Coordinates of N, CA and C in Angstrom, one line a residue:
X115 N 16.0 -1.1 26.3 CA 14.5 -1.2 26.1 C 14.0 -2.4 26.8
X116 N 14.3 -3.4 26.7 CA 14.0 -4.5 27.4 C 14.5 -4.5 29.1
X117 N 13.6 -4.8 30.0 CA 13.5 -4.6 30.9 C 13.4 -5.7 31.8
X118 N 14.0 -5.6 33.0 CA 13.5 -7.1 34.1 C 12.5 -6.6 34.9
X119 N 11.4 -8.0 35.0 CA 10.3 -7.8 36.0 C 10.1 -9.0 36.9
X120 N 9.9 -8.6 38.4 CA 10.2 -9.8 39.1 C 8.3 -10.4 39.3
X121 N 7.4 -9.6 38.9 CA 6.3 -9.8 39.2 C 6.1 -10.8 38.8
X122 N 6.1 -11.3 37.4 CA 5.8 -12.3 36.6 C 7.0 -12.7 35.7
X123 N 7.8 -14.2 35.9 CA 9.0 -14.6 35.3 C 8.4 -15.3 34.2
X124 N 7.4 -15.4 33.7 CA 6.9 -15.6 32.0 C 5.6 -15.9 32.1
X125 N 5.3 -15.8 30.9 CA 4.1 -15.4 30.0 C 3.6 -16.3 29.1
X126 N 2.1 -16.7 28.8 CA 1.9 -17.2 27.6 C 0.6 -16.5 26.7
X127 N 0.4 -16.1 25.6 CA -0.7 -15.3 25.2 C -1.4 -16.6 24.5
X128 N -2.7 -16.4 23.9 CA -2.9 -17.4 23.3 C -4.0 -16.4 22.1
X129 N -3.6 -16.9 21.1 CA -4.1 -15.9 19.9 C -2.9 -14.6 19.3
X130 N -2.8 -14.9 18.3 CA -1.6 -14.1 17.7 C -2.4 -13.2 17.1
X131 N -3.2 -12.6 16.9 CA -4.4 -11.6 16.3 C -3.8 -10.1 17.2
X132 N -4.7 -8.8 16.4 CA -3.8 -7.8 16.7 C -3.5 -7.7 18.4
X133 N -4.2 -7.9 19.2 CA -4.3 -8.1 20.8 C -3.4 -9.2 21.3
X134 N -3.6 -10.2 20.6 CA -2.4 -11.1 20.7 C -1.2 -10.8 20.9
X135 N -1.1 -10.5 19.6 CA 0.6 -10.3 19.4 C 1.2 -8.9 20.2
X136 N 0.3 -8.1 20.3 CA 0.7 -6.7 21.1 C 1.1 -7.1 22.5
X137 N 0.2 -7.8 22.9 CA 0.6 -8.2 24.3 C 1.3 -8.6 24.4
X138 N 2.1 -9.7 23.8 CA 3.5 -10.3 23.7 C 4.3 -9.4 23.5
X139 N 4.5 -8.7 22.6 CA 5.1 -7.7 22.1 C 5.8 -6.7 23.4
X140 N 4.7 -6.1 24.2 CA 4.5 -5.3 25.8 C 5.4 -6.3 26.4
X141 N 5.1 -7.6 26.7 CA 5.5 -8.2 28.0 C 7.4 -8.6 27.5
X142 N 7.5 -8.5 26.3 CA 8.6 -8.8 25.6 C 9.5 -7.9 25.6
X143 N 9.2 -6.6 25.3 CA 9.8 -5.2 25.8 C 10.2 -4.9 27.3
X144 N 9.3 -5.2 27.9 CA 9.5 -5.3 29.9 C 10.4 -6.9 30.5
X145 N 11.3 -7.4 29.3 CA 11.8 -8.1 29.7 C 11.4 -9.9 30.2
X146 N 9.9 -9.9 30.1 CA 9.3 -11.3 30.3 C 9.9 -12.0 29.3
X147 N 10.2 -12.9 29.8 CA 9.7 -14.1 29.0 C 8.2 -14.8 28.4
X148 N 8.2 -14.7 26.8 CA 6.9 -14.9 26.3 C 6.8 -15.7 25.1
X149 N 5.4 -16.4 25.3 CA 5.4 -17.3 24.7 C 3.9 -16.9 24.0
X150 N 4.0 -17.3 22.3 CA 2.7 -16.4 21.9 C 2.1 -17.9 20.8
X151 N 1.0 -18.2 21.2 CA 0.3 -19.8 20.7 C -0.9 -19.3 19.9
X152 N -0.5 -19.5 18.8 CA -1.6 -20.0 18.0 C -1.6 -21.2 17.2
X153 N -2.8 -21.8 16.4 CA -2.6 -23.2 16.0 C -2.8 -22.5 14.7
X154 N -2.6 -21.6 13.9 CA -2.5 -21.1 12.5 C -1.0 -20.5 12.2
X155 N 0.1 -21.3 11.5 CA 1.2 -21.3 11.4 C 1.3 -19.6 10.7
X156 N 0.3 -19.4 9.8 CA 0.8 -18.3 9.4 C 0.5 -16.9 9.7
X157 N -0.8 -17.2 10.7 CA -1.0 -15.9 11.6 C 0.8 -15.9 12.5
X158 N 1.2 -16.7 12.8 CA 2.1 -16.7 13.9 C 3.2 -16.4 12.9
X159 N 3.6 -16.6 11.8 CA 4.3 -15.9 10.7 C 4.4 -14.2 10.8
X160 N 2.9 -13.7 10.5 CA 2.4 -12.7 10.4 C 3.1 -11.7 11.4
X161 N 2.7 -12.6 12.4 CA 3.2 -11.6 14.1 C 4.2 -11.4 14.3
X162 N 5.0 -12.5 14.2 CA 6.5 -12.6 14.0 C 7.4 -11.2 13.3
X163 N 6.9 -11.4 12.1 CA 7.1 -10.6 11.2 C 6.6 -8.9 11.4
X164 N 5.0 -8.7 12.0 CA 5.3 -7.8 12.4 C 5.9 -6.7 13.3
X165 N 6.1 -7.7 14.7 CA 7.4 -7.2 15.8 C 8.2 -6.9 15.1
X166 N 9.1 -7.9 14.4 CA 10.6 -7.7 13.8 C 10.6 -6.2 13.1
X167 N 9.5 -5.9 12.3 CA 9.8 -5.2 11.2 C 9.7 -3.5 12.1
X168 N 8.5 -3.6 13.1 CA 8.0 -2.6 14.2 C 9.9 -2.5 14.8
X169 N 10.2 -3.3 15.5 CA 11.7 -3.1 15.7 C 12.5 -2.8 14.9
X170 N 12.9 -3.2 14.0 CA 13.6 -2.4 12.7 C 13.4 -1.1 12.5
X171 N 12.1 -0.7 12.3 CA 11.9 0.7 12.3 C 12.2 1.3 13.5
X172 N 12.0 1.1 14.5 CA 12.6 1.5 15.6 C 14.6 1.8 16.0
X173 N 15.0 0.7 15.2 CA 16.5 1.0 15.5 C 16.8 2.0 14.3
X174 N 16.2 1.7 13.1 CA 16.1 3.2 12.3 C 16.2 4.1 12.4
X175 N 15.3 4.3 13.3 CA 14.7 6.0 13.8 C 15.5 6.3 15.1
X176 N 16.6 5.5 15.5 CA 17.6 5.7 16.6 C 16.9 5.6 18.2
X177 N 15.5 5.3 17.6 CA 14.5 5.1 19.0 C 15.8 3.6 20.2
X178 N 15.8 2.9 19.9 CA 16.6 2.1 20.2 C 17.7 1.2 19.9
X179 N 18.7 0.7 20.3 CA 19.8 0.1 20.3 C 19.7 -1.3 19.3
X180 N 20.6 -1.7 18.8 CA 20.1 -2.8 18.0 C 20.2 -4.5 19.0
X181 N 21.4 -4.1 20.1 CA 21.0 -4.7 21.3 C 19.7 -4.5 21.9
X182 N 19.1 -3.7 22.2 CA 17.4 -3.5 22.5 C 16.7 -4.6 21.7
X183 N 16.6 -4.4 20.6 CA 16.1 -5.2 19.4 C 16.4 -6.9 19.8
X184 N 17.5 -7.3 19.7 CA 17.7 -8.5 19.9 C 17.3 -8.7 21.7
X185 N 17.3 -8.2 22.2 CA 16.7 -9.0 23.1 C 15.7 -8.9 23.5
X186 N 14.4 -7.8 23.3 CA 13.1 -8.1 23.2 C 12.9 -9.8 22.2
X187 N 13.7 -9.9 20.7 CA 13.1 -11.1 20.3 C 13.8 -12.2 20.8
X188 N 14.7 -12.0 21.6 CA 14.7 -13.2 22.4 C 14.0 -13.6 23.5
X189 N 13.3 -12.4 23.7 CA 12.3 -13.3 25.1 C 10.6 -13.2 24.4
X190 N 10.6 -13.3 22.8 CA 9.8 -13.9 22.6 C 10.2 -15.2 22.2
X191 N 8.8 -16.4 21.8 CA 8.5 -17.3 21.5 C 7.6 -17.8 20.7
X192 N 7.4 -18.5 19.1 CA 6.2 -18.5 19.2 C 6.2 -19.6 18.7
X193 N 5.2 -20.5 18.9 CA 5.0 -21.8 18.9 C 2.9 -22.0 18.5
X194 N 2.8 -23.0 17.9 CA 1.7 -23.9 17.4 C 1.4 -25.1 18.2
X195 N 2.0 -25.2 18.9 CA 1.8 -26.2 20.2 C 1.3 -25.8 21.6
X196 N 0.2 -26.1 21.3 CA -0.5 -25.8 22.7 C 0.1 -26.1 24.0
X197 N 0.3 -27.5 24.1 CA 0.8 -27.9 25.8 C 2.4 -27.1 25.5
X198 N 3.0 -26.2 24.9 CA 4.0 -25.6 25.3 C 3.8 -24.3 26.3
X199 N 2.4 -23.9 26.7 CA 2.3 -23.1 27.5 C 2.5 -23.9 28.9
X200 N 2.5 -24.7 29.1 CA 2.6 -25.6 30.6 C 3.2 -24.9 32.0
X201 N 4.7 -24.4 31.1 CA 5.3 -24.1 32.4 C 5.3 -23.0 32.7
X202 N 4.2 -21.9 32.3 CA 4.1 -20.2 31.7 C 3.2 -20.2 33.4
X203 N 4.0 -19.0 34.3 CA 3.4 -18.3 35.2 C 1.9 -17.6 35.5
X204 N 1.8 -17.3 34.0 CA 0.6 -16.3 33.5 C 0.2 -16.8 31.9
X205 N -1.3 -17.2 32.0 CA -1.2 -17.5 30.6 C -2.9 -16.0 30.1
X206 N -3.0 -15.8 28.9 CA -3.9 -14.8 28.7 C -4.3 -15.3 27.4
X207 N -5.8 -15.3 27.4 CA -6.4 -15.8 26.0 C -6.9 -14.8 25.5
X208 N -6.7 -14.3 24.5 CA -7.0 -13.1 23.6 C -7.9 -13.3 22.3
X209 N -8.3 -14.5 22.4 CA -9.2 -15.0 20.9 C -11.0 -14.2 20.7
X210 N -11.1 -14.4 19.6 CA -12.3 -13.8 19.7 C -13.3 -13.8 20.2
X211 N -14.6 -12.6 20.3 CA -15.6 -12.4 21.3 C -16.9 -13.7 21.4
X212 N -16.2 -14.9 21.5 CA -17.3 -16.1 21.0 C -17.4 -16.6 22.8
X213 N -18.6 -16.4 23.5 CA -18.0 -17.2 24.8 C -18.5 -18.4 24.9
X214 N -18.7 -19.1 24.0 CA -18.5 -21.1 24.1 C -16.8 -21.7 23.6
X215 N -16.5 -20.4 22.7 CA -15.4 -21.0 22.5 C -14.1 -20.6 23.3
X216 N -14.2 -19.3 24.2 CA -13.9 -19.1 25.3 C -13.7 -19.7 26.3
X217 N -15.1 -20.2 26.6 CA -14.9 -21.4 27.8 C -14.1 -22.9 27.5
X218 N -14.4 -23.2 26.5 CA -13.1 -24.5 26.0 C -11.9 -24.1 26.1
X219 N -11.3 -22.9 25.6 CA -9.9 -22.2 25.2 C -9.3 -22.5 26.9
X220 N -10.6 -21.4 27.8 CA -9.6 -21.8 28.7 C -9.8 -23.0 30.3
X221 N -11.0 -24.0 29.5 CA -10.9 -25.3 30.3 C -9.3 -26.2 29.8
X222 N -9.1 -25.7 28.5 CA -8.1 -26.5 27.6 C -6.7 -25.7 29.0
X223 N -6.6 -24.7 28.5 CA -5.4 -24.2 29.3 C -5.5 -24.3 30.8
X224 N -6.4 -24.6 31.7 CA -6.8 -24.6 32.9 C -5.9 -26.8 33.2
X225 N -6.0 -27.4 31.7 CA -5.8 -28.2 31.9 C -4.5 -28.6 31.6
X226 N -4.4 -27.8 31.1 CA -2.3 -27.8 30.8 C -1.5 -27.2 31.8
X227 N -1.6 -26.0 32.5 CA -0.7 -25.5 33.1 C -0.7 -25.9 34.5
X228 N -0.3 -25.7 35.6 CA -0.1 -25.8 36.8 C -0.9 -25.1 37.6
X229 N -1.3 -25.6 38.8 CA -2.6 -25.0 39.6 C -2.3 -23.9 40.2
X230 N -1.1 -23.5 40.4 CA -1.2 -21.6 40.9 C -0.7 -20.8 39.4
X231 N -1.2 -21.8 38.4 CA -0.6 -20.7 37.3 C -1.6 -20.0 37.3
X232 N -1.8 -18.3 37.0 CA -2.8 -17.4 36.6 C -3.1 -17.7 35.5
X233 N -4.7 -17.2 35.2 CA -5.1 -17.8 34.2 C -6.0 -16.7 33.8
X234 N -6.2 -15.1 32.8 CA -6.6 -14.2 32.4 C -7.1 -14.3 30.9
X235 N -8.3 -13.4 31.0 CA -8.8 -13.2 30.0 C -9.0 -11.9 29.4
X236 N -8.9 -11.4 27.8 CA -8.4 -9.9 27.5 C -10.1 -9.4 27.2
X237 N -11.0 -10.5 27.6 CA -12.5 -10.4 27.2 C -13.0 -8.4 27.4
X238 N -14.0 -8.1 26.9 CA -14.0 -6.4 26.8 C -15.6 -6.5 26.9
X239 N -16.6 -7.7 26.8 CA -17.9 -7.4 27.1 C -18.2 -8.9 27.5
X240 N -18.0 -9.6 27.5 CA -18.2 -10.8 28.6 C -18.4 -11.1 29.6
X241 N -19.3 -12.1 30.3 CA -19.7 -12.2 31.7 C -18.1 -13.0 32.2
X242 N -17.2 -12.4 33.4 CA -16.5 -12.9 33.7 C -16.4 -14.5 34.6
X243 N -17.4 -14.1 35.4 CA -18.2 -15.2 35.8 C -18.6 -16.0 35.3
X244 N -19.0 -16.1 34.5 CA -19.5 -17.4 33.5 C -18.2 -17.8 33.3
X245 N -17.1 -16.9 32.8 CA -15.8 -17.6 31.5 C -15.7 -18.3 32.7
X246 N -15.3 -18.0 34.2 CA -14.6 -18.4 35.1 C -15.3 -20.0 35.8
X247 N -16.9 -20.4 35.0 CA -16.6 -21.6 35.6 C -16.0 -22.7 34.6
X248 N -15.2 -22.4 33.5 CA -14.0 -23.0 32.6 C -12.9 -23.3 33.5
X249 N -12.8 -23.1 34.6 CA -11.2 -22.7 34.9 C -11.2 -23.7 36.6
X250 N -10.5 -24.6 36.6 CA -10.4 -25.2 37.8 C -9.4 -24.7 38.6
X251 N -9.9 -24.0 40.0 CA -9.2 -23.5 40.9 C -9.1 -22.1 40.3
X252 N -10.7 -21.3 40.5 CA -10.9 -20.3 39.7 C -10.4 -19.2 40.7
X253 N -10.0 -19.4 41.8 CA -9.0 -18.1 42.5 C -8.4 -17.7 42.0
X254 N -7.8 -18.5 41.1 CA -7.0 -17.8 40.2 C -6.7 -17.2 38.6
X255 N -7.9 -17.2 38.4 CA -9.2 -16.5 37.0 C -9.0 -15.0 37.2
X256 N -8.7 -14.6 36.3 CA -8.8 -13.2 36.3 C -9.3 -12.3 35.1
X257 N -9.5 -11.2 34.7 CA -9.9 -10.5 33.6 C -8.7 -9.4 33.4
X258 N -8.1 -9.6 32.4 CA -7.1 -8.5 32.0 C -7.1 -7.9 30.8
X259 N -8.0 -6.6 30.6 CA -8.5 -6.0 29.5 C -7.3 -4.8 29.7
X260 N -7.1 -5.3 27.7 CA -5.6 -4.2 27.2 C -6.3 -3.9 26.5
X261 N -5.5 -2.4 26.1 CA -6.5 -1.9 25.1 C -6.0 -1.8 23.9
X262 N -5.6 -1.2 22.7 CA -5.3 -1.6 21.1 C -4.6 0.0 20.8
X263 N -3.9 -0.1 20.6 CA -2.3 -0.9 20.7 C -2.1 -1.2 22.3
X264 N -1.7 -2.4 22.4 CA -1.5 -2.5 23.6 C 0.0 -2.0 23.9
X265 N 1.1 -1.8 23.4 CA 2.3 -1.4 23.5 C 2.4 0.1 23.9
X266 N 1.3 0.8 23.6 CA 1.2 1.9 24.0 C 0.2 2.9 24.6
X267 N -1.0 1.9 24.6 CA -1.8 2.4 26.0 C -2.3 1.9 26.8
X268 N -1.5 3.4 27.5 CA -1.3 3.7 29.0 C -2.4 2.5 30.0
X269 N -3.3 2.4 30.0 CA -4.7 1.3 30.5 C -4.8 0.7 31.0
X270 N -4.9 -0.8 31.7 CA -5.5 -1.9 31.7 C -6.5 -2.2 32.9
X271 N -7.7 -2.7 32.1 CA -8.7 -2.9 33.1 C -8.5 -4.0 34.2
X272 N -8.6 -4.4 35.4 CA -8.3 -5.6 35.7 C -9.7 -5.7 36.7
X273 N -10.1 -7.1 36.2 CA -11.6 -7.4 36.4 C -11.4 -8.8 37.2
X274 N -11.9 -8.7 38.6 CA -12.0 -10.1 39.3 C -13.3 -10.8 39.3
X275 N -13.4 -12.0 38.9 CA -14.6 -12.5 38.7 C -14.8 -12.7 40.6
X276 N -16.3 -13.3 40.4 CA -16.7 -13.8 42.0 C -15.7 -14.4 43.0
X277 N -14.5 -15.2 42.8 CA -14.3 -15.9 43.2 C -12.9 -15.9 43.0
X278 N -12.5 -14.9 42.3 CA -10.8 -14.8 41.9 C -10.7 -14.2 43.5
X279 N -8.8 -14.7 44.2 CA -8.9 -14.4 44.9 C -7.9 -13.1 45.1
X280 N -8.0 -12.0 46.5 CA -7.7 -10.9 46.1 C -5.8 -11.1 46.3
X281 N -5.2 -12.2 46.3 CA -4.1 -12.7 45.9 C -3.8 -12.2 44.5
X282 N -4.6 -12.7 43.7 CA -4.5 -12.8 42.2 C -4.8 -11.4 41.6
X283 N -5.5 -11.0 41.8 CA -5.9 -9.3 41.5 C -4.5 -8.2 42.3
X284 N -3.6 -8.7 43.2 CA -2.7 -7.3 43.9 C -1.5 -8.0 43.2
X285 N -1.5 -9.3 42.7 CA -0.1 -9.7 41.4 C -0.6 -9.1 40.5
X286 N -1.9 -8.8 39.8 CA -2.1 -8.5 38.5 C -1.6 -7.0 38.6
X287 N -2.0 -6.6 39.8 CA -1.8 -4.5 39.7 C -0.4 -4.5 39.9
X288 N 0.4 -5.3 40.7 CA 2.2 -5.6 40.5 C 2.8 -5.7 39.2
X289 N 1.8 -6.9 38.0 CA 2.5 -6.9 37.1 C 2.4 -5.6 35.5
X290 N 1.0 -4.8 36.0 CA 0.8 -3.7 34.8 C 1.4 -2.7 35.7
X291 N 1.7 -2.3 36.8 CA 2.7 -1.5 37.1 C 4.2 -1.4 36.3
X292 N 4.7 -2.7 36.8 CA 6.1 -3.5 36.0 C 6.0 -3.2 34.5
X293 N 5.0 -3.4 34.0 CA 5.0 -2.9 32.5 C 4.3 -1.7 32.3
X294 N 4.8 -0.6 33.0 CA 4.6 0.8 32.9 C 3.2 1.0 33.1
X295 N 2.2 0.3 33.2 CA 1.1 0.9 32.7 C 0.0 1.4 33.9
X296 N -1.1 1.7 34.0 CA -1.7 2.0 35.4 C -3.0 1.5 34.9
X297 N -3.8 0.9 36.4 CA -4.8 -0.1 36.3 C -5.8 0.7 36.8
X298 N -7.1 -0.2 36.5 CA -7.5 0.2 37.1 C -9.0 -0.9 37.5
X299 N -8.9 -1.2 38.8 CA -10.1 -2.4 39.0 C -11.6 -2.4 39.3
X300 N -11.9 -3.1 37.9 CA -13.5 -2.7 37.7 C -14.2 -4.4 38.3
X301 N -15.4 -3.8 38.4 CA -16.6 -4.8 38.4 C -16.9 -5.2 37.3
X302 N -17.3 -7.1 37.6 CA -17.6 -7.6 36.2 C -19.1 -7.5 35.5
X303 N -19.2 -6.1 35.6 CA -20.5 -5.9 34.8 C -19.9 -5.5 33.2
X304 N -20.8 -5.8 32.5 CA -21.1 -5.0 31.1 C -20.2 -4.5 30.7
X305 N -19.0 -4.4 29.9 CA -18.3 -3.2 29.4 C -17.5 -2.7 30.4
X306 N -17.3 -3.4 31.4 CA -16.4 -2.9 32.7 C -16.4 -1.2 32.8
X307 N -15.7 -0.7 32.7 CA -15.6 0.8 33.1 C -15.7 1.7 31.9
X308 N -14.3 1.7 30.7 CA -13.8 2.3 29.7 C -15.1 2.2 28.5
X309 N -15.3 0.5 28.3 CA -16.6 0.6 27.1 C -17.7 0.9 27.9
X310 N -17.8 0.8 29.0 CA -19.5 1.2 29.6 C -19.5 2.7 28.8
X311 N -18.8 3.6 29.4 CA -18.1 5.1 29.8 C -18.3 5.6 28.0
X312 N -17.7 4.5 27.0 CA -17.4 5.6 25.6 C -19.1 4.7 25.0
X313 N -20.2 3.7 25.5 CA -21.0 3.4 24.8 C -22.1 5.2 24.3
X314 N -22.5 5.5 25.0 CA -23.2 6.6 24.9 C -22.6 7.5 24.3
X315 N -21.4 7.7 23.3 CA -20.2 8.2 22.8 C -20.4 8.2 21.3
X316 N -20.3 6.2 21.1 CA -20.4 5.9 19.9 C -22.0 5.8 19.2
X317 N -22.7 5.7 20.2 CA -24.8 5.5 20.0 C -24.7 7.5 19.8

């Protein structure tokens, strides 16, 4: 079950909430190394706990090996310490739809990690442009909309702000390939493609 990917040699999510922790979860199954940060010890409890038990049932149901198991949770991580994302390849902030607190989240991580580290956001109606003047050396700003459960759909939007460079956008379609999934690259308007497409759905 756990898999090697050369696209991306680790990971950091930031928000243990259900998007959160799925995404870890995905990049953890594809063999990344992953690191999952929140500052609420027991949401990160929570998550923990959910994987584990999600895998348990899985070696239950003979879906996978109990080797499988142990080594998906070994290439997670979860930690309450922010600067432990530092040395993470790819970091992705998944916290809620607030964008002042957005823009802090990821001036904060823009200021911890390293200057070719990628720097994404799982935002689903946000101006990416705006999040992106948070981020120093915004080339490498991106939008990477997963969708719920992320472990199992198929999806991901991947959204270049003004200024992300097209370096950063042909790693991102390298690394949702690597984790099975198929992309697909929208404009940073409104609802990108999928919510534009189901708004007139749900009204």
């Amino acid at each position: 079950m756990a898999e090697s990917n050369a696209a991306i040699q680790s990971a950091a999510i930031i928000g243990a909430g259900t998007m959160g922790r799925g995404i870890a979860y995905l990049f953890a199954q594809k063999g990344i190394p992953t690191m999952l940060y929140n500052r609420n010890g027991n949401t990160l409890n929570q998550a923990r706990e959910y994987i584990a038990q999600d895998l348990n049932k899985k070696v239950e149901q003979g879906k996978i090996a109990l080797q499988d198991k142990d080594a998906v949770l070994a290439n997670l991580m979860f930690t309450p310490v922010f600067e432990a994302i530092a040395d993470s390849e790819l970091v992705i902030e998944t916290i809620a739809e607030q964008e002042q607190t957005k823009l802090e989240v990821l001036a904060a991580i823009a200021a911890v990690v390293k200057p070719d580290t990628l720097i994404a956001t799982n935002t689903s109606s946000l101006s990416l442009n705006k999040l992106a003047t948070a981020v120093t050396h915004s080339e490498r700003f991106i939008g990477l909309h997963f969708f719920n459960p992320a472990p199992l759909m198929k999806l991901i939007e991947i959204i270049p702000a003004y200024f992300t460079a097209h370096a950063t956008t042909e790693r991102c379609r390298q690394l949702v390939a690597a984790l099975g999934k198929r992309d697909v690259v929208c404009q940073a308007t409104p609802g990108f493609i999928v919510n534009r497409m189901a708004r007139p759905y749900y009204l």
